[in-house]
Amino acid sequence: MTSLEQDGRYSRQVLFRGIGSEGQGKLASSRIAIVGCGATGSALASLLARAGVATIRIIDRDYVEPSNLQRQSLFDEADASESLPKAIAAARKIAAFNSEILIEPHVADLIPANIGDLLEGVQLILDGTDNFETRYLINDFAVKNSLPWIYTAAVGSYGVTLNVLPGKTACLACIFSDPPQGTFETCETAGILSSAVNLAASIAATEALKLLVGADDALRSTLLSFDVWRNERTEVAADKPRAGCRTCGEHDFLHLAGEGRPHITLCGRNSVQIHERHRPVDLAEMSELLKPHGAVRHNDFVLKFWHEPYEMTLFPDGRAIIKGTSDKTIARSLYARYVGS
Ligand SMILES: [Zn+2]
């Protein structure tokens, strides 16, 4: 008998016929990845960790900020005031309510160069990202490696989710052949209702449970979208791959090949991410060097440097997020001046 059975932790879930003790046993040897741990990722991680998924790898590039607390359910005010990386804060929070499972936090931006390492050995990938660039990268990787993944997105009062089972159902590129171009609504422009994102994540987490326990007949094979404010719900058939799909039909993995992935990217409306070189930075040492130039604070995971009107957050791998500008040239010169070129 395992300790899980001894403490009755999962007894209510085992009573549910769709799971049962056989299903619970499968969860106890499941290994998944959640890419992005903002609002969607928090809800996915919380639901699946409580459900007893044995190993959950959480990959997120960001740190907790006060504006996250309205909807990102794994974080609290202390996380925000410490600027803890979301992956680390999530792992700590989950350990407090389920210490029997393994959380593998990675403070990293999922990119073509590291996706093979970061998603190695998982049986399911869940999308908690906020951008199409990463979703198409996940789609390429999942199709190439015949790994299921679940697309989930929410903005405003709207949410959408899709199960992608390579070789069986439509992939993301079957439905939307290219990432949307130009301006489209994001949380920063249209706002977001926490209830919309939590509903989308709940539906996706349930599909994940079905996949992990082998309840394939119960899996949804549509692109499901809903609007919790307007009370609208739409489903589009996604049970078959689209003939001629570049990704799952022709196996042309251009996102995995790294096309269209500049090293300096806009992240959010008024911030720029620099990840052109992966050179480790000693945050304590850097903190001393930066002191004469502005306010600086660091912990084991991030360094924050305020240099009016900019705010730079530096990670130990040399990656930085610079706030206060959307101008990549300004961001790069600031980085070069204070961190090195
Ligand atoms: Zn496809």
Coordinates of C-alpha atoms and ligand atoms in Angstrom, one line a residue:
M1 CA 0.0 0.0 0.0
T2 CA 1.3 3.4 -0.9
S3 CA 1.3 6.3 1.5
L4 CA -1.2 8.0 -0.8
E5 CA -3.7 5.2 0.0
Q6 CA -2.8 5.3 3.6
D7 CA -3.6 9.0 4.1
G8 CA -6.8 9.0 2.0
R9 CA -5.6 12.0 0.2
Y10 CA -7.1 11.0 -3.1
S11 CA -10.1 9.0 -1.8
R12 CA -12.8 11.4 -3.3
Q13 CA -11.1 11.3 -6.7
V14 CA -10.8 7.5 -6.5
L15 CA -14.5 7.3 -5.8
F16 CA -15.2 9.0 -9.1
R17 CA -15.7 6.2 -11.6
G18 CA -13.8 7.8 -14.4
I19 CA -10.6 7.7 -12.3
G20 CA -10.9 4.8 -9.9
S21 CA -7.9 3.3 -8.1
E22 CA -6.5 2.1 -11.5
G23 CA -6.6 5.7 -12.8
Q24 CA -5.1 7.0 -9.6
G25 CA -2.3 4.5 -10.0
K26 CA -1.6 5.8 -13.4
L27 CA -1.5 9.4 -12.2
A28 CA 1.0 8.2 -9.6
S29 CA 3.5 7.4 -12.4
S30 CA 2.6 10.3 -14.7
R31 CA 5.1 12.9 -15.8
I32 CA 3.9 16.1 -17.5
A33 CA 5.2 19.6 -18.3
I34 CA 3.4 22.9 -17.9
V35 CA 4.9 25.6 -20.1
G36 CA 4.2 29.0 -18.6
C37 CA 3.0 29.5 -15.1
G38 CA 0.9 32.7 -15.1
A39 CA -2.9 32.5 -14.6
T40 CA -3.5 29.4 -16.8
G41 CA -0.4 27.6 -15.7
S42 CA -1.1 28.3 -12.0
A43 CA -4.6 26.8 -12.3
L44 CA -3.3 23.8 -14.3
A45 CA -0.5 23.2 -11.9
S46 CA -2.7 23.5 -8.8
L47 CA -5.4 21.2 -10.2
L48 CA -3.1 18.5 -11.4
A49 CA -0.8 18.6 -8.4
R50 CA -3.7 18.2 -6.1
A51 CA -5.0 15.4 -8.3
G52 CA -1.8 13.5 -7.7
V53 CA 0.1 13.7 -11.0
A54 CA 3.5 12.4 -9.9
T55 CA 5.9 14.7 -11.7
I56 CA 5.2 18.1 -12.9
R57 CA 7.8 20.2 -14.7
I58 CA 7.0 23.9 -14.6
I59 CA 8.8 26.1 -17.1
D60 CA 8.4 29.9 -16.8
R61 CA 10.7 32.8 -17.6
D62 CA 8.9 35.4 -15.5
Y63 CA 8.8 36.6 -11.9
V64 CA 5.8 37.4 -9.7
E65 CA 4.5 41.0 -9.8
P66 CA 1.6 42.6 -7.9
S67 CA -0.5 42.8 -11.1
N68 CA -0.4 39.0 -11.3
L69 CA -2.2 38.4 -8.0
Q70 CA -5.7 39.1 -9.4
R71 CA -5.7 35.8 -11.3
Q72 CA -2.5 33.8 -10.8
S73 CA -3.7 31.6 -8.0
L74 CA -0.5 30.1 -6.9
F75 CA 1.2 33.3 -5.8
D76 CA 0.9 35.7 -2.9
E77 CA 2.0 39.2 -1.9
A78 CA 5.3 37.9 -0.4
D79 CA 6.2 36.3 -3.8
A80 CA 5.5 39.6 -5.5
S81 CA 7.6 41.7 -3.0
E82 CA 10.5 39.3 -3.4
S83 CA 10.1 39.2 -7.2
L84 CA 10.4 35.4 -7.0
P85 CA 10.5 33.6 -10.3
K86 CA 7.1 32.1 -10.9
A87 CA 8.5 28.6 -11.4
I88 CA 10.1 28.7 -8.0
A89 CA 7.2 30.3 -6.2
A90 CA 4.9 27.7 -7.8
A91 CA 7.1 24.8 -6.6
R92 CA 7.1 26.1 -3.1
K93 CA 3.4 26.7 -3.0
I94 CA 2.6 23.2 -4.3
A95 CA 5.1 21.6 -1.9
A96 CA 3.0 23.1 0.9
F97 CA -0.2 21.3 -0.2
N98 CA 1.2 18.2 -1.8
S99 CA 4.7 17.2 -0.7
E100 CA 4.2 13.6 -2.2
I101 CA 4.7 14.7 -5.8
L102 CA 7.8 16.0 -7.5
I103 CA 7.8 19.5 -9.0
E104 CA 10.7 20.4 -11.3
P105 CA 10.9 24.2 -11.7
H106 CA 12.8 25.7 -14.5
V107 CA 13.3 29.4 -14.7
A108 CA 13.7 29.6 -18.4
D109 CA 12.2 30.9 -21.7
L110 CA 11.2 27.9 -23.8
I111 CA 13.1 28.4 -27.1
P112 CA 14.1 26.1 -30.0
A113 CA 17.6 25.7 -28.5
N114 CA 16.4 24.3 -25.1
I115 CA 13.0 22.7 -25.8
G116 CA 14.5 19.3 -26.3
D117 CA 16.1 19.3 -22.9
L118 CA 13.3 21.1 -21.1
L119 CA 10.6 18.8 -22.4
E120 CA 12.6 15.6 -22.3
G121 CA 10.8 12.5 -20.8
V122 CA 7.4 14.0 -20.3
Q123 CA 4.2 12.3 -21.6
L124 CA 2.0 15.4 -22.0
I125 CA 2.6 19.1 -22.4
L126 CA 0.2 21.7 -21.2
D127 CA 0.1 25.2 -22.5
G128 CA 0.2 27.9 -19.8
T129 CA 1.9 30.5 -22.1
D130 CA 0.6 33.8 -23.1
N131 CA 2.1 33.9 -26.6
F132 CA 1.7 32.3 -30.0
E133 CA 5.4 32.1 -30.7
T134 CA 5.8 29.5 -27.9
R135 CA 2.6 27.7 -28.7
Y136 CA 3.7 27.0 -32.3
L137 CA 7.0 25.9 -31.0
I138 CA 5.3 23.5 -28.6
N139 CA 3.1 22.3 -31.5
D140 CA 6.1 21.6 -33.7
F141 CA 7.9 19.7 -30.9
A142 CA 4.8 17.7 -29.9
V143 CA 4.0 16.7 -33.5
K144 CA 7.6 15.8 -34.2
N145 CA 7.8 13.6 -31.1
S146 CA 4.2 12.3 -31.2
L147 CA 3.5 13.8 -27.8
P148 CA 0.0 15.0 -26.9
W149 CA -0.4 18.6 -25.8
I150 CA -3.3 20.8 -24.8
Y151 CA -3.6 24.4 -26.0
T152 CA -5.3 26.8 -23.6
A153 CA -5.7 30.6 -23.9
A154 CA -7.8 33.3 -22.3
V155 CA -8.2 37.0 -22.7
G156 CA -11.0 39.3 -21.6
S157 CA -13.9 37.1 -20.7
Y158 CA -13.0 34.6 -23.5
G159 CA -11.3 31.2 -23.2
V160 CA -10.3 28.6 -25.7
T161 CA -8.8 25.1 -25.5
L162 CA -7.8 22.3 -27.9
N163 CA -6.4 18.8 -27.3
V164 CA -3.7 18.0 -29.9
L165 CA -3.1 14.2 -30.3
P166 CA -0.5 14.0 -33.1
G167 CA -1.5 11.5 -35.8
K168 CA -5.1 11.4 -34.6
T169 CA -6.5 14.9 -34.2
A170 CA -5.9 18.3 -35.7
C171 CA -2.8 20.1 -34.6
L172 CA -2.7 23.9 -33.8
A173 CA -1.4 24.6 -37.3
C174 CA -4.3 22.5 -38.9
I175 CA -6.7 25.0 -37.4
F176 CA -4.7 28.3 -37.5
S177 CA -2.0 27.7 -40.1
D178 CA 0.1 30.7 -39.0
P179 CA 0.5 32.6 -35.8
P180 CA -1.7 35.7 -35.8
Q181 CA 0.2 38.7 -37.2
G182 CA 0.0 42.3 -36.2
T183 CA -2.0 43.5 -33.2
F184 CA -4.3 41.2 -31.4
E185 CA -5.8 41.4 -28.0
T186 CA -3.8 40.4 -25.0
C187 CA -4.3 40.6 -21.2
E188 CA -2.5 43.9 -21.3
T189 CA -4.8 45.5 -23.8
A190 CA -8.2 43.8 -23.2
G191 CA -7.7 42.8 -19.5
I192 CA -8.8 39.4 -18.3
L193 CA -11.3 37.9 -16.0
S194 CA -9.8 35.4 -13.6
S195 CA -13.0 33.3 -13.9
A196 CA -12.5 32.9 -17.7
V197 CA -8.9 31.8 -17.4
N198 CA -9.7 29.4 -14.5
L199 CA -12.6 27.8 -16.5
A200 CA -10.3 27.3 -19.5
A201 CA -7.7 25.8 -17.3
S202 CA -10.2 23.5 -15.5
I203 CA -11.4 22.1 -18.8
A204 CA -7.8 21.6 -20.0
A205 CA -6.8 19.9 -16.7
T206 CA -9.8 17.6 -16.9
E207 CA -8.7 16.6 -20.5
A208 CA -5.2 16.0 -19.1
L209 CA -6.6 13.7 -16.5
K210 CA -8.5 11.7 -19.1
L211 CA -5.4 11.4 -21.2
L212 CA -3.2 10.3 -18.3
V213 CA -5.7 7.7 -17.0
G214 CA -6.3 6.4 -20.5
A215 CA -9.9 7.5 -20.8
D216 CA -9.5 8.2 -24.5
D217 CA -13.2 7.8 -25.4
A218 CA -14.0 10.6 -23.0
L219 CA -11.6 13.1 -24.7
R220 CA -13.0 16.1 -26.5
S221 CA -12.0 16.4 -30.1
T222 CA -13.1 20.0 -30.8
L223 CA -11.7 23.4 -30.4
L224 CA -13.8 24.7 -27.6
S225 CA -14.3 28.4 -26.9
F226 CA -16.5 30.2 -24.6
D227 CA -17.2 33.7 -23.3
V228 CA -18.2 33.8 -19.6
W229 CA -19.5 37.3 -19.8
R230 CA -21.8 36.8 -22.9
N231 CA -22.6 33.2 -22.0
E232 CA -21.6 32.0 -25.4
R233 CA -20.0 28.7 -26.2
T234 CA -18.7 27.4 -29.6
E235 CA -17.2 24.1 -30.7
V236 CA -15.3 23.5 -34.0
A237 CA -14.5 20.0 -35.1
A238 CA -10.9 19.1 -34.7
D239 CA -11.0 15.3 -34.8
K240 CA -9.0 14.9 -38.0
P241 CA -5.7 16.5 -39.2
R242 CA -6.2 18.9 -42.1
A243 CA -5.0 17.6 -45.4
G244 CA -1.8 19.5 -46.4
C245 CA -1.1 20.9 -42.9
R246 CA 2.5 22.1 -43.0
T247 CA 3.3 20.8 -39.5
C248 CA 1.5 17.5 -39.0
G249 CA 1.1 16.7 -42.7
E250 CA 4.4 17.8 -44.3
H251 CA 6.5 17.7 -41.1
D252 CA 7.9 21.1 -41.8
F253 CA 8.9 22.3 -38.3
L254 CA 9.9 25.9 -39.0
H255 CA 9.2 27.1 -35.5
L256 CA 11.5 24.3 -34.1
A257 CA 14.1 25.3 -36.6
G258 CA 14.2 28.7 -34.9
E259 CA 12.8 30.8 -37.7
G260 CA 11.4 34.1 -36.5
R261 CA 13.0 33.9 -33.1
P262 CA 15.0 37.0 -32.5
H263 CA 17.1 37.2 -29.4
I264 CA 15.6 40.5 -28.3
T265 CA 11.8 40.3 -28.0
L266 CA 9.0 42.5 -26.8
C267 CA 7.4 41.0 -23.8
G268 CA 4.4 42.9 -22.8
R269 CA 3.5 46.4 -23.8
N270 CA 6.4 48.3 -22.3
S271 CA 9.1 45.7 -21.8
V272 CA 11.8 44.0 -23.7
Q273 CA 13.5 40.6 -23.1
I274 CA 17.1 40.1 -23.9
H275 CA 18.3 36.5 -24.2
E276 CA 20.9 36.7 -26.9
R277 CA 23.7 35.2 -24.9
H278 CA 23.6 32.6 -22.3
R279 CA 26.4 33.6 -20.1
P280 CA 26.0 32.9 -16.4
V281 CA 26.0 36.0 -14.2
D282 CA 26.9 36.0 -10.5
L283 CA 24.0 38.0 -9.1
A284 CA 25.8 39.0 -5.9
E285 CA 28.8 40.3 -7.7
M286 CA 26.6 42.1 -10.2
S287 CA 24.7 43.7 -7.4
E288 CA 27.9 45.3 -6.0
L289 CA 28.8 46.5 -9.5
L290 CA 25.4 48.1 -10.1
K291 CA 25.1 49.8 -6.7
P292 CA 26.7 53.1 -7.7
H293 CA 24.3 53.4 -10.6
G294 CA 20.9 52.9 -9.0
A295 CA 18.8 50.9 -6.6
V296 CA 19.6 47.2 -6.7
R297 CA 18.3 44.2 -4.9
H298 CA 18.8 40.5 -5.5
N299 CA 18.1 37.0 -4.2
D300 CA 19.3 33.6 -5.4
F301 CA 17.0 33.7 -8.4
V302 CA 16.8 37.3 -9.7
L303 CA 18.4 40.7 -9.5
K304 CA 16.4 43.9 -9.8
F305 CA 18.0 47.1 -10.9
W306 CA 16.2 50.5 -11.0
H307 CA 17.7 53.1 -13.3
E308 CA 15.0 55.7 -13.9
P309 CA 12.9 55.3 -16.1
Y310 CA 14.0 51.8 -16.6
E311 CA 13.8 48.7 -14.4
M312 CA 16.0 45.7 -15.3
T313 CA 15.4 42.2 -14.0
L314 CA 18.4 39.9 -14.5
F315 CA 18.5 36.1 -14.2
P316 CA 21.5 34.0 -13.4
D317 CA 21.7 32.7 -17.0
G318 CA 22.3 36.2 -18.3
R319 CA 18.7 36.7 -19.5
A320 CA 17.2 40.1 -18.7
I321 CA 13.8 41.7 -18.8
I322 CA 13.9 45.5 -19.2
K323 CA 10.8 47.5 -18.3
G324 CA 10.0 51.1 -19.2
T325 CA 10.7 50.8 -22.9
S326 CA 9.5 49.0 -26.0
D327 CA 12.6 50.1 -27.9
K328 CA 14.9 47.2 -28.4
T329 CA 17.9 49.4 -29.1
I330 CA 17.5 51.3 -25.8
A331 CA 17.1 48.0 -24.0
R332 CA 20.1 46.5 -25.6
S333 CA 22.4 49.5 -24.9
L334 CA 21.2 49.5 -21.2
Y335 CA 22.1 45.9 -21.0
A336 CA 25.4 46.3 -22.7
R337 CA 26.4 49.3 -20.4
Y338 CA 25.5 47.5 -17.1
V339 CA 25.8 43.8 -17.7
G340 CA 28.2 43.6 -20.6
S341 CA 28.1 43.1 -24.3
Ligands
ZN1 ZN -1.7 19.9 -38.4

